[in-house]
Amino acid sequence: MNLTEQLLTALKKHGARQIFGIPGDFALPYFRIIEESQILPLYTLSHEPGVGFAADAAARINGSLGVAAVTYGAGALNMINSVAAAFAEKSPLVVLSGGPGKNESRSGLLLHHQAKTLDSQFQIFKEITCDQVRLDDADRAPADIARVLANCLRHSEPVYIEIPRDMVAVPCLEVVPEAAFKVDPDALDACVDEILERLASAKSPVLMAGVEVRRYGLEDKVATLSRRLGLPVVTSFMGRGLLADQDAPLVGTYMGVAGFPEVTQLVESSDGLFLLGEIICDTNFAVSETKIDMRKTIQALNGQVNIGYHTYADLPLAAVVNRMLERVPGPDKAFSVTPQSFPTGLAEDDQSITPTDIATAVNDLMARHGKMPMASDMGDCLFTAMEISHTALVAPGYYATMGFGVPAGLGLQAATGERPLILVGDGAFQMTGWELGNCKRYGWDPIVLLFNNASWEMLRTFQPESHFNDLGHWGFAEMAAGLGGDGVRVSTRAELKRALDKAMATRGKFQLIEVTIPSGVLSNTLARFVAGVKRLNAVK
Ligand code: S1T
Ligand code: MG
């Protein structure tokens, strides 16, 4: 086999299930091999930010590698924000980029798509990936590919692979996956002993499940562990959607002053907070009513465990969870938790629609038709998602980039075959909503709920005096037909209910429901978040 075929075979062996991409002349040679070899299906989209978001979402929902294939320069650099989002949110995204060959690199000419130097792109990607390689030596290629893919999965962070266009078809040996990382059993036992002791001596221990629990495929095990230990479970804002399909004592999502008071109280009063795979960031913890003393928590993240003032290094999350399960064989402890309640029973009247009405309508829809995986963009739609009953959710809950929602929803359907629900604001839809035009080619048919408040409302909420946040009304519903889907604009709760029922009954085409939301009307969750942030800032 040639170098590209060995790379594709290795990607598949490491869990990749599809490739999203946009070619260019530096990438045409390897794209041809992707298409002709059929080792992995290729989905081309319309703009590289969408390619990155779709591949990232596929990685998140599959708990394995996502692959974004682009050309050199204009393609790869156009995807920087998406890769940065994947890096910040610990998503195992593999970036494949075409690159200049040896002769043209020595031509003495500046090459098209070149920024500063021919190596600039490689250097830029070093800042948002955990490992990188340029495949310019066929003898070294198998070991380099094995190392980079192992690091992508081990660290659950993006990696960068540049394929010079004169190398794509050179003969290459098979890629032998690297041996699994060897954990020190004594260190692991010492760490697990201390965790179990701390949890046993705590009066109100709580387990907070973070994104690494999904990234390392540990949701079932963590649900079992929480039952055996008799621990109530919460997720963070970023971790919303975790354990939605497991039998776990899930109380709800911690959002400090913006969340449900009983969840906030449970977390902030805990004397044994066990942060499992949780990113310690502002969107997860900045709006705490009472500042959580992180030194009193147990934090397992990034392959180490911090307890109090000391750290156990080189202990992958899976090793810690597996060892805890061995040490706590069961049976489950009998205890009950009062799970967070969600709004249901939307009144079908001619009242205007609030974001919380949208959550209510979705809860009613899922109660009738079963859960749907969700992709949400950044904006009030993501705060509204916190009011939707637990279901698989991919969203930029920490990096908070707009443009994620629609392409991520396409990535969900490509990766799972399930019909997704996409939540997106009008501002974010203006960025990447056009990717819906690709649904027809691939038979994707997401249901898209477009929160149209004709503004960058999240910004206007904090700075109402600025008129630049007003976006005016675009005819989003009318655009749908031209893109190959169905579109409808709704302004009352009865219209919303009817539109959702029709969308659910219509398969094979995307269904865009443009929901007109009166200016200044926020979801209950965002309203609490804004009030909480303003209150916390006022006391600083
Ligand atoms: N550009 C990108 C790519 N991502 C961003 N997060 C921003 C800019 C800044 C930003 C927000 S929230 C927001 C912007 C511009 C407005 C979002 O508007 P829309 O999608 O209509 O949603 P909503 O009206 O519900 O706010 C975050 C805070 O940085
Ligand atoms: Mg808006």
Coordinates of C-alpha atoms and ligand atoms in Angstrom, one line a residue:
M1 CA 0.0 0.0 0.0
N2 CA 1.0 3.6 -0.4
L3 CA 1.5 6.2 2.4
T4 CA -2.0 7.7 2.1
E5 CA -3.6 4.2 2.2
Q6 CA -1.6 3.2 5.2
L7 CA -2.6 6.5 6.9
L8 CA -6.3 5.9 6.2
T9 CA -6.0 2.3 7.4
A10 CA -4.4 3.5 10.6
L11 CA -7.0 6.2 11.1
K12 CA -9.7 3.5 10.8
K13 CA -7.8 1.1 13.1
H14 CA -7.7 3.9 15.7
G15 CA -11.5 4.5 15.5
A16 CA -12.1 7.1 12.8
R17 CA -15.4 6.4 10.9
Q18 CA -15.5 9.1 8.3
I19 CA -13.6 12.1 6.9
F20 CA -15.0 15.7 6.4
G21 CA -13.1 17.9 4.1
I22 CA -12.5 20.5 1.3
P23 CA -9.7 19.8 -1.2
G24 CA -7.3 22.2 -2.9
D25 CA -4.4 21.7 -5.4
F26 CA -2.1 20.7 -2.6
A27 CA -4.6 18.2 -1.4
L28 CA -6.1 16.8 -4.6
P29 CA -3.6 13.9 -4.8
Y30 CA -4.5 12.6 -1.3
F31 CA -8.2 13.3 -1.7
R32 CA -8.2 11.1 -4.8
I33 CA -6.8 8.2 -2.8
I34 CA -9.4 8.8 -0.1
E35 CA -12.2 8.7 -2.7
E36 CA -10.8 5.7 -4.7
S37 CA -9.6 3.6 -1.8
Q38 CA -13.0 3.9 0.1
I39 CA -11.2 3.0 3.3
L40 CA -13.2 5.8 5.0
P41 CA -16.2 7.7 3.6
L42 CA -15.5 11.3 2.6
Y43 CA -18.1 14.1 3.2
T44 CA -17.1 17.5 1.6
L45 CA -18.7 20.6 3.1
S46 CA -18.6 24.3 2.0
H47 CA -16.3 26.2 4.3
E48 CA -13.4 24.9 6.4
P49 CA -14.8 26.1 9.8
G50 CA -17.7 23.8 9.2
V51 CA -15.4 21.0 8.2
G52 CA -13.6 21.3 11.6
F53 CA -16.8 21.6 13.6
A54 CA -18.4 18.6 11.9
A55 CA -15.3 16.4 12.4
D56 CA -15.1 17.6 16.0
A57 CA -18.8 16.7 16.7
A58 CA -18.2 13.2 15.1
A59 CA -15.3 12.7 17.5
R60 CA -17.3 13.7 20.5
I61 CA -20.4 11.6 19.8
N62 CA -18.4 8.6 18.8
G63 CA -15.9 9.0 21.7
S64 CA -13.1 8.4 19.0
L65 CA -11.1 10.2 16.3
G66 CA -12.7 12.8 14.1
V67 CA -10.9 13.6 10.8
A68 CA -10.8 17.0 9.0
A69 CA -9.0 17.0 5.6
V70 CA -8.0 20.3 4.0
T71 CA -5.6 21.9 1.6
Y72 CA -2.5 23.8 2.6
G73 CA -2.7 27.5 3.6
A74 CA -6.1 28.9 2.8
G75 CA -7.8 25.7 3.8
A76 CA -6.0 24.7 6.9
L77 CA -5.6 28.2 8.3
N78 CA -9.3 28.8 7.6
M79 CA -10.0 26.0 10.2
I80 CA -7.8 27.3 13.0
N81 CA -10.8 28.4 15.2
S82 CA -12.5 25.0 14.9
V83 CA -9.3 23.2 15.8
A84 CA -8.7 25.6 18.7
A85 CA -12.3 24.8 19.9
A86 CA -11.5 21.1 19.8
F87 CA -8.2 21.6 21.6
A88 CA -9.8 23.7 24.4
E89 CA -12.6 21.1 24.8
K90 CA -10.4 18.1 24.6
S91 CA -11.8 16.6 21.4
P92 CA -9.6 14.0 19.5
L93 CA -9.6 15.7 16.1
V94 CA -7.1 14.7 13.4
V95 CA -6.2 17.5 11.0
L96 CA -4.9 16.3 7.6
S97 CA -3.4 19.0 5.4
G98 CA -1.9 18.8 2.0
G99 CA 1.4 20.5 1.6
P100 CA 4.1 21.5 -0.9
G101 CA 6.4 18.8 -2.2
K102 CA 10.3 18.9 -2.0
N103 CA 11.0 20.3 -5.5
E104 CA 8.5 23.2 -5.3
S105 CA 9.7 23.9 -1.8
R106 CA 13.2 24.4 -3.2
S107 CA 12.1 26.4 -6.3
G108 CA 13.1 29.7 -4.7
L109 CA 9.6 31.0 -5.5
L110 CA 7.0 32.0 -2.9
L111 CA 4.3 29.4 -3.2
H112 CA 0.5 30.3 -3.5
H113 CA -1.2 29.8 -0.1
Q114 CA 2.1 30.4 1.7
A115 CA 1.9 32.9 4.6
K116 CA 5.3 33.8 6.1
T117 CA 7.4 30.7 5.5
L118 CA 6.5 27.2 4.2
D119 CA 6.8 26.0 7.7
S120 CA 4.5 28.7 9.2
Q121 CA 1.4 26.6 9.1
F122 CA 3.1 23.7 10.9
Q123 CA 4.3 26.1 13.6
I124 CA 0.8 27.7 14.0
F125 CA -0.8 24.3 14.5
K126 CA 1.7 23.5 17.2
E127 CA -0.3 25.9 19.5
I128 CA -3.6 24.0 19.1
T129 CA -2.6 20.4 18.8
C130 CA -0.8 18.0 21.1
D131 CA 1.4 16.4 18.4
Q132 CA 2.3 17.1 14.8
V133 CA 4.1 15.4 11.9
R134 CA 5.1 16.2 8.3
L135 CA 5.1 12.9 6.3
D136 CA 8.2 13.7 4.2
D137 CA 10.0 10.4 4.9
A138 CA 8.3 7.1 4.0
D139 CA 10.6 5.1 6.2
R140 CA 9.7 7.1 9.3
A141 CA 6.1 7.6 8.4
P142 CA 4.6 4.4 10.0
A143 CA 6.1 5.1 13.4
D144 CA 5.3 8.8 13.2
I145 CA 1.7 8.1 12.3
A146 CA 1.4 5.6 15.2
R147 CA 2.9 8.1 17.6
V148 CA 0.6 11.0 16.6
L149 CA -2.6 9.0 16.6
A150 CA -1.7 7.4 19.9
N151 CA -1.2 10.9 21.4
C152 CA -4.5 12.1 19.9
L153 CA -6.4 9.4 21.7
R154 CA -4.2 9.4 24.9
H155 CA -4.5 13.2 25.4
S156 CA -7.9 13.5 23.7
E157 CA -6.6 16.6 21.9
P158 CA -6.2 17.4 18.2
V159 CA -3.1 16.4 16.2
Y160 CA -1.8 17.8 12.8
I161 CA -0.6 15.6 9.9
E162 CA 0.9 17.4 6.9
I163 CA 1.1 15.3 3.7
P164 CA 3.5 16.8 1.1
R165 CA 1.8 16.3 -2.3
D166 CA 4.8 14.4 -3.7
M167 CA 4.6 11.8 -0.9
V168 CA 1.0 10.6 -1.1
A169 CA 1.6 7.6 -3.4
V170 CA 5.0 6.5 -2.3
P171 CA 5.2 2.9 -1.0
C172 CA 4.9 2.7 2.8
L173 CA 4.9 -0.1 5.4
E174 CA 1.9 -0.8 7.6
V175 CA 1.3 1.4 10.7
V176 CA 1.6 -0.7 13.8
P177 CA -0.3 1.0 16.7
E178 CA 1.8 2.0 19.7
A179 CA 1.6 -0.2 22.8
A180 CA -0.8 1.0 25.5
F181 CA 0.7 3.3 28.1
K182 CA 1.9 1.4 31.2
V183 CA 0.4 2.6 34.4
D184 CA 2.4 2.2 37.7
P185 CA 0.1 -0.1 39.7
D186 CA 1.4 1.1 43.1
A187 CA 0.8 4.7 42.2
L188 CA -2.7 3.8 41.0
D189 CA -3.5 1.9 44.2
A190 CA -2.2 4.7 46.4
C191 CA -4.3 7.2 44.5
V192 CA -7.5 5.1 44.5
D193 CA -7.0 4.4 48.3
E194 CA -6.9 8.1 49.0
I195 CA -9.9 9.0 46.7
L196 CA -12.0 6.3 48.4
E197 CA -10.9 7.4 51.9
R198 CA -11.8 11.0 51.1
L199 CA -15.2 10.1 49.7
A200 CA -16.0 7.8 52.6
S201 CA -15.1 10.4 55.2
A202 CA -17.1 13.2 53.4
K203 CA -20.5 14.0 54.8
S204 CA -21.9 15.1 51.4
P205 CA -19.7 13.8 48.6
V206 CA -20.8 14.6 45.0
L207 CA -19.4 13.4 41.7
M208 CA -19.2 16.0 38.9
A209 CA -18.9 14.3 35.5
G210 CA -16.8 16.3 33.0
V211 CA -16.2 15.9 29.2
E212 CA -13.3 13.5 29.6
V213 CA -15.8 10.9 30.8
R214 CA -17.3 11.0 27.3
R215 CA -14.0 11.4 25.5
Y216 CA -12.6 8.2 27.0
G217 CA -15.9 6.2 26.7
L218 CA -16.4 5.9 30.4
E219 CA -20.1 7.0 30.9
D220 CA -21.4 3.5 31.6
K221 CA -18.5 2.8 34.1
V222 CA -18.9 6.2 35.8
A223 CA -22.7 5.6 36.2
T224 CA -22.0 2.2 37.8
L225 CA -19.3 3.7 40.1
S226 CA -21.7 6.4 41.2
R227 CA -24.4 3.9 42.1
R228 CA -21.9 1.6 44.0
L229 CA -20.5 4.5 45.9
G230 CA -23.9 6.0 46.5
L231 CA -22.8 9.4 45.0
P232 CA -25.2 11.9 43.6
V233 CA -24.0 13.0 40.1
V234 CA -24.1 16.4 38.5
T235 CA -22.6 17.7 35.2
S236 CA -21.0 21.0 34.5
F237 CA -22.4 23.4 31.9
M238 CA -19.8 21.9 29.5
G239 CA -20.6 18.4 30.5
R240 CA -24.4 18.7 29.8
G241 CA -25.6 15.7 28.0
L242 CA -23.3 13.3 29.8
L243 CA -24.9 10.2 31.4
A244 CA -28.2 11.1 29.6
D245 CA -28.6 7.5 28.6
Q246 CA -27.1 5.7 31.6
D247 CA -28.7 4.6 34.8
A248 CA -27.0 7.2 37.0
P249 CA -28.2 9.2 40.0
L250 CA -28.1 12.4 37.9
V251 CA -29.3 15.4 39.8
G252 CA -28.7 18.0 37.1
T253 CA -26.3 20.6 35.7
Y254 CA -24.3 22.8 38.0
M255 CA -24.3 26.5 36.9
G256 CA -23.8 28.3 40.1
V257 CA -26.0 31.4 40.4
A258 CA -27.5 30.6 37.0
G259 CA -28.5 27.0 37.8
F260 CA -31.1 25.3 39.8
P261 CA -30.7 26.3 43.4
E262 CA -30.8 22.7 44.7
V263 CA -28.0 21.6 42.4
T264 CA -26.0 24.7 43.3
Q265 CA -26.4 24.1 47.0
L266 CA -25.5 20.4 46.6
V267 CA -22.2 21.2 44.8
E268 CA -21.1 24.3 46.7
S269 CA -21.8 22.8 50.2
S270 CA -20.1 19.5 49.4
D271 CA -17.0 18.5 51.5
G272 CA -16.1 15.8 49.0
L273 CA -16.4 17.2 45.4
F274 CA -15.0 14.6 43.0
L275 CA -14.3 16.3 39.6
L276 CA -14.0 13.5 37.1
G277 CA -12.6 14.7 33.8
E278 CA -13.8 18.2 34.4
I279 CA -12.2 21.3 32.8
I280 CA -11.8 23.9 35.5
C281 CA -12.9 26.9 33.4
D282 CA -15.0 30.0 33.8
T283 CA -18.1 28.8 32.1
N284 CA -18.1 25.9 34.5
F285 CA -17.2 27.6 37.7
A286 CA -17.0 31.4 37.4
V287 CA -20.7 32.0 38.4
S288 CA -20.3 30.1 41.7
E289 CA -22.5 31.6 44.4
T290 CA -19.8 30.7 46.9
K291 CA -16.3 30.2 45.6
I292 CA -15.4 26.5 45.5
D293 CA -12.1 25.8 47.2
M294 CA -10.5 23.7 44.5
R295 CA -7.8 22.6 46.9
K296 CA -10.4 20.7 48.8
T297 CA -11.7 18.8 45.8
I298 CA -10.4 15.7 44.0
Q299 CA -9.6 16.5 40.4
A300 CA -8.9 13.8 37.8
L301 CA -8.1 15.4 34.5
N302 CA -5.4 15.4 31.8
G303 CA -3.9 12.1 32.9
Q304 CA -3.3 13.1 36.5
V305 CA -5.1 13.3 39.9
N306 CA -4.9 16.3 42.1
I307 CA -5.9 15.9 45.7
G308 CA -5.4 18.8 48.1
Y309 CA -1.9 20.0 47.6
H310 CA -0.4 16.9 45.9
T311 CA -0.6 15.3 42.5
Y312 CA -0.5 11.7 41.2
A313 CA 1.0 12.0 37.8
D314 CA 0.6 9.7 34.7
L315 CA -2.8 8.1 35.8
P316 CA -5.2 8.1 32.8
L317 CA -8.8 8.6 33.8
A318 CA -9.8 5.2 32.5
A319 CA -7.2 3.5 34.8
V320 CA -8.5 5.4 37.8
V321 CA -12.2 4.6 37.1
N322 CA -11.4 0.9 36.3
R323 CA -9.4 0.5 39.5
M324 CA -12.1 2.1 41.6
L325 CA -14.7 -0.3 40.1
E326 CA -12.4 -3.2 41.0
R327 CA -12.1 -1.8 44.6
V328 CA -15.9 -1.2 44.9
P329 CA -17.4 -4.4 43.6
G330 CA -21.0 -3.5 44.6
P331 CA -23.8 -4.1 45.1
D332 CA -25.3 -0.6 44.4
K333 CA -26.0 1.5 47.5
A334 CA -29.7 2.3 47.9
F335 CA -30.2 6.0 47.9
S336 CA -32.4 8.4 45.9
V337 CA -31.8 11.8 44.4
T338 CA -34.4 14.4 43.2
P339 CA -33.5 15.0 39.6
Q340 CA -33.8 18.5 38.1
S341 CA -37.2 19.0 36.6
F342 CA -37.7 20.3 33.0
P343 CA -40.6 22.3 31.6
T344 CA -43.3 20.3 29.7
G345 CA -46.8 20.8 28.4
L346 CA -46.5 23.8 26.1
A347 CA -49.7 25.8 25.8
E348 CA -50.8 25.8 22.2
D349 CA -52.0 29.4 22.1
D350 CA -51.2 32.6 20.3
Q351 CA -48.8 33.8 22.8
S352 CA -45.4 34.9 21.4
I353 CA -42.5 32.5 21.9
T354 CA -39.8 32.6 24.6
P355 CA -36.7 30.4 24.5
T356 CA -38.0 28.5 27.5
D357 CA -41.2 27.8 25.4
I358 CA -38.9 26.2 22.8
A359 CA -37.4 24.0 25.5
T360 CA -40.8 23.1 26.6
A361 CA -41.9 22.2 23.1
V362 CA -38.8 20.1 22.6
N363 CA -39.4 18.2 25.9
D364 CA -42.9 17.5 24.8
L365 CA -41.7 16.3 21.3
M366 CA -39.0 14.0 22.9
A367 CA -41.6 12.6 25.3
R368 CA -43.8 11.7 22.4
H369 CA -41.2 10.5 19.9
G370 CA -38.1 9.6 21.9
K371 CA -34.8 11.4 22.6
M372 CA -32.8 13.0 19.7
P373 CA -29.1 13.8 19.8
M374 CA -28.7 17.6 19.9
A375 CA -26.1 20.0 18.5
S376 CA -26.2 23.5 19.9
D377 CA -24.4 26.7 18.9
M378 CA -23.3 29.4 21.3
G379 CA -25.9 32.0 22.3
D380 CA -29.1 31.8 24.3
C381 CA -29.9 28.5 22.4
L382 CA -27.2 26.9 24.5
F383 CA -28.6 28.2 27.8
T384 CA -32.0 27.0 26.6
A385 CA -30.5 23.5 26.0
M386 CA -30.0 23.4 29.8
E387 CA -33.9 23.4 30.1
I388 CA -34.2 20.5 27.7
S389 CA -34.4 17.0 29.3
H390 CA -31.1 15.1 29.3
T391 CA -30.1 13.9 25.9
A392 CA -26.7 13.5 24.0
L393 CA -25.5 17.1 23.4
V394 CA -22.5 18.5 21.5
A395 CA -21.9 22.2 22.1
P396 CA -19.0 24.7 22.6
G397 CA -19.7 25.0 26.3
Y398 CA -16.3 26.3 27.2
Y399 CA -14.5 27.7 24.1
A400 CA -17.9 29.3 23.2
T401 CA -17.4 29.8 19.5
M402 CA -20.3 30.6 17.2
G403 CA -20.8 28.7 14.0
F404 CA -20.5 25.2 15.7
G405 CA -24.2 24.3 15.7
V406 CA -25.2 23.5 12.1
P407 CA -22.0 21.7 11.0
A408 CA -21.9 19.8 14.3
G409 CA -25.4 18.6 13.7
L410 CA -24.4 17.4 10.3
G411 CA -21.4 15.7 11.9
L412 CA -23.7 14.0 14.4
Q413 CA -26.0 12.5 11.6
A414 CA -23.0 11.4 9.5
A415 CA -21.4 9.8 12.6
T416 CA -24.5 8.1 14.2
G417 CA -27.1 7.9 11.4
E418 CA -29.5 9.4 13.9
R419 CA -31.6 12.4 13.1
P420 CA -30.3 15.3 15.2
L421 CA -31.9 18.4 16.6
I422 CA -29.9 21.6 16.0
L423 CA -30.3 24.7 18.1
V424 CA -28.8 27.9 16.6
G425 CA -29.2 31.7 17.0
D426 CA -29.7 34.0 14.0
G427 CA -26.2 35.5 14.4
A428 CA -24.5 32.0 14.4
F429 CA -26.7 30.8 11.6
Q430 CA -25.4 33.7 9.4
M431 CA -21.9 32.2 9.9
T432 CA -22.3 28.5 9.1
G433 CA -26.0 27.9 8.5
W434 CA -25.3 27.5 4.8
E435 CA -23.8 24.1 5.4
L436 CA -27.4 22.9 5.3
G437 CA -27.1 23.0 1.5
N438 CA -25.0 19.9 1.8
C439 CA -27.8 17.8 3.4
K440 CA -29.4 16.8 0.0
R441 CA -26.2 15.2 -1.3
Y442 CA -25.8 13.0 1.8
G443 CA -29.5 12.4 2.8
W444 CA -29.1 14.3 6.1
D445 CA -32.4 15.7 7.5
P446 CA -31.8 17.5 10.8
I447 CA -34.5 19.5 12.4
V448 CA -33.1 23.0 12.9
L449 CA -34.6 25.4 15.5
L450 CA -33.4 28.9 14.6
F451 CA -33.7 31.3 17.6
N452 CA -34.4 34.5 15.7
N453 CA -34.3 37.5 18.0
A454 CA -32.8 39.6 15.2
S455 CA -29.7 40.4 17.4
W456 CA -26.5 39.3 19.0
E457 CA -28.7 39.1 22.1
M458 CA -26.1 37.7 24.5
L459 CA -24.0 40.8 23.8
R460 CA -26.9 43.2 23.9
T461 CA -27.9 41.9 27.3
F462 CA -24.6 43.1 28.7
Q463 CA -24.3 46.2 26.6
P464 CA -27.8 47.4 25.6
E465 CA -26.7 50.8 24.5
S466 CA -24.8 49.4 21.5
H467 CA -26.8 49.4 18.3
F468 CA -24.3 47.2 16.5
N469 CA -25.9 44.2 18.2
D470 CA -29.1 44.7 16.2
L471 CA -29.0 42.4 13.1
G472 CA -32.4 43.1 11.5
H473 CA -34.6 40.3 10.0
W474 CA -33.2 38.0 7.4
G475 CA -35.7 35.7 5.6
F476 CA -34.2 32.5 6.9
A477 CA -37.4 30.4 6.4
E478 CA -37.5 31.5 2.8
M479 CA -33.9 30.4 2.2
A480 CA -34.6 26.8 3.2
A481 CA -36.2 25.7 -0.1
G482 CA -33.2 27.0 -2.2
L483 CA -30.9 25.0 0.1
G484 CA -32.9 21.8 -0.4
G485 CA -35.0 21.8 2.8
D486 CA -38.3 23.0 4.1
G487 CA -38.6 26.2 6.1
V488 CA -41.2 27.9 8.1
R489 CA -41.4 31.0 10.3
V490 CA -43.4 30.7 13.6
S491 CA -44.3 33.5 16.0
T492 CA -46.9 31.8 18.3
R493 CA -46.7 28.8 20.6
A494 CA -49.4 27.0 18.7
E495 CA -47.5 27.6 15.4
L496 CA -44.3 26.2 17.0
K497 CA -46.0 23.0 18.1
R498 CA -47.5 22.5 14.7
A499 CA -44.2 23.2 13.0
L500 CA -42.4 20.7 15.2
D501 CA -45.0 18.0 14.6
K502 CA -44.7 18.5 10.8
A503 CA -40.9 18.5 10.9
M504 CA -40.9 15.3 12.9
A505 CA -43.2 13.7 10.3
T506 CA -41.1 14.8 7.3
R507 CA -38.0 12.8 6.6
G508 CA -35.3 13.0 3.9
K509 CA -35.1 16.9 3.9
F510 CA -33.8 19.2 6.6
Q511 CA -36.6 21.1 8.4
L512 CA -35.8 24.7 9.3
I513 CA -38.1 26.3 11.9
E514 CA -37.3 30.0 12.2
V515 CA -38.7 31.0 15.6
T516 CA -39.4 34.7 16.0
I517 CA -38.5 35.7 19.5
P518 CA -39.5 39.2 20.7
S519 CA -36.5 41.5 21.2
G520 CA -34.9 41.3 24.7
V521 CA -36.7 38.0 25.7
L522 CA -34.2 35.6 27.2
S523 CA -34.4 32.0 28.4
N524 CA -34.9 31.6 32.1
T525 CA -31.4 30.1 32.3
L526 CA -29.7 33.0 30.5
A527 CA -31.7 35.5 32.5
R528 CA -30.5 33.9 35.8
F529 CA -26.9 33.8 34.3
V530 CA -26.9 37.5 33.4
A531 CA -28.5 38.5 36.8
G532 CA -26.0 36.3 38.6
V533 CA -22.9 37.7 36.7
K534 CA -24.1 41.2 37.3
R535 CA -24.6 40.6 41.0
L536 CA -21.3 38.9 41.4
N537 CA -19.5 41.7 39.5
A538 CA -21.3 44.3 41.6
V539 CA -19.8 42.8 44.8
K540 CA -16.2 42.6 43.4
Ligands
S1T1 N1 -17.5 35.3 16.9 C1 -17.5 33.9 17.1 C2 -17.1 33.0 16.0 N2 -17.9 33.4 18.3 C3 -18.3 34.2 19.3 N3 -18.7 33.6 20.5 C4 -18.4 35.6 19.2 C5 -17.9 36.1 17.9 C6 -18.8 36.6 20.3 C7 -20.3 36.4 20.7 C8 -20.7 35.7 21.8 S1 -22.4 35.6 21.8 C9 -22.6 36.5 20.4 C10 -21.3 36.8 19.9 C11 -21.2 37.6 18.6 C12 -23.9 36.8 19.8 C13 -24.6 35.5 19.3 O1 -25.7 35.9 18.6 P1 -26.8 34.8 18.1 O2 -26.2 33.6 17.5 O3 -27.9 35.5 17.4 O4 -27.4 34.2 19.5 P2 -28.1 35.1 20.7 O5 -29.0 36.1 20.0 O6 -28.9 34.1 21.4 O7 -27.1 35.7 21.5 C14 -19.9 35.0 23.0 C15 -20.4 35.5 24.3 O8 -18.6 35.3 22.9
MG2 MG -29.7 36.3 18.0

